[in-house]
Amino acid sequence: MKQTYIIAEIAQAHDGSLGMAHAYIDAVAKTGANAIKFQTHIAVAESSIHEPFRVKFSKQDATRYEYWQRMEFSLEQWKELKTHCDEVGIDFLSSPFSNAAVDLLEEVGVKQYKVGSGEVNNFLLLEKIANTGKPIIISSGMSSFAELDETVAFLKEKNCEFSILQCTTSYPTAPKQFGLNVIQELKDRYQVKIGFSDHSSGIEAGIAAAALGAEILEFHVVFDKEMFGPDAKSSLTFPETTKLVSAIRNIDKALNHPIDKKDNSQYSELKQIFEKSLAINKDLPKGHVLTFNDLEAKKPKNYGILASKFQEVIGKKLVNDMKQWDFLNNDDIR
């Protein structure tokens, strides 16, 4: 049975505020999403002062390294966030960006790992995560099939349980960049669970991905798209998130209940109401030879010859005079 696993990503939307991170947990829990996802950054382990900004959005951080420092939480703070998730009934996820972050998340008690698009070919990090023995979700945003083949081979060699998300690393992602076709291509190529990671700032891509069989859906969420941060304009608001989650759950129900088009017995009563019988559209005398222009179809069904049989009555003669709008039955023709 299809049950799309829905991940609402916070990333750095908390802007380094522990209180804001907790507020996001409460907000995500109300949407019906399965999980909330953060990012675990340890600046000294993952970055340097030479790392450029992807988007120069910050006027308070001189370098991206300083920004990552400001996004850090302590081990105890991460544990508090994980406990809060447990209390409100959503899964706690966080993407590590260094081996040190994996060590931290192991102490926090994360149950599975999400690997960001920029880390797909970081085999050092993948080795570290693989050694935990926990499931891995990989975003494929910047990877070619050739690169993914290498990563998949590496993970299979380690006997890892993993899934892959189709993703386009563009913020926000335009419709022509969604790559919805890749969902099935990934399914066919790797024979593992496939999902979709969205940065479009709308709900259409997620709905389409679920309808096309995505089993995992990830997207960024934010309280307001004008908020500070690199992902705000690529995120969904919470009203949008609630609407998307509801739509995905309905799509899951639809895909779990396929319709048998060979059997329409359930419509027998409705067919009686909506289908039609042949009738005469003008006064016609006995002996008149019927033509197409003499005929009309009127509801309900079975008060005259079925409208689908009109060709069988053309060229037949009327046995008696008939009035306009009389139903036409087999007894009326020869």
CSV table of C-alpha atoms in Angstrom, one decimal, residues 117 120-121 139-145 147-148 151:
chain,number,residue,atom,x,y,z
A,117,SER,CA,22.8,16.7,-3.0
A,120,VAL,CA,26.3,12.2,-2.8
A,121,ASN,CA,29.9,11.5,-4.0
A,139,SER,CA,19.1,13.6,-2.8
A,140,SER,CA,20.4,13.4,-6.4
A,141,GLY,CA,20.2,17.1,-7.3
A,142,MET,CA,23.7,17.6,-8.7
A,143,SER,CA,24.4,14.1,-9.8
A,144,SER,CA,24.5,12.5,-13.2
A,145,PHE,CA,23.4,8.9,-13.6
A,147,GLU,CA,27.8,9.5,-10.6
A,148,LEU,CA,24.8,8.0,-9.0
A,151,THR,CA,27.2,5.9,-5.2
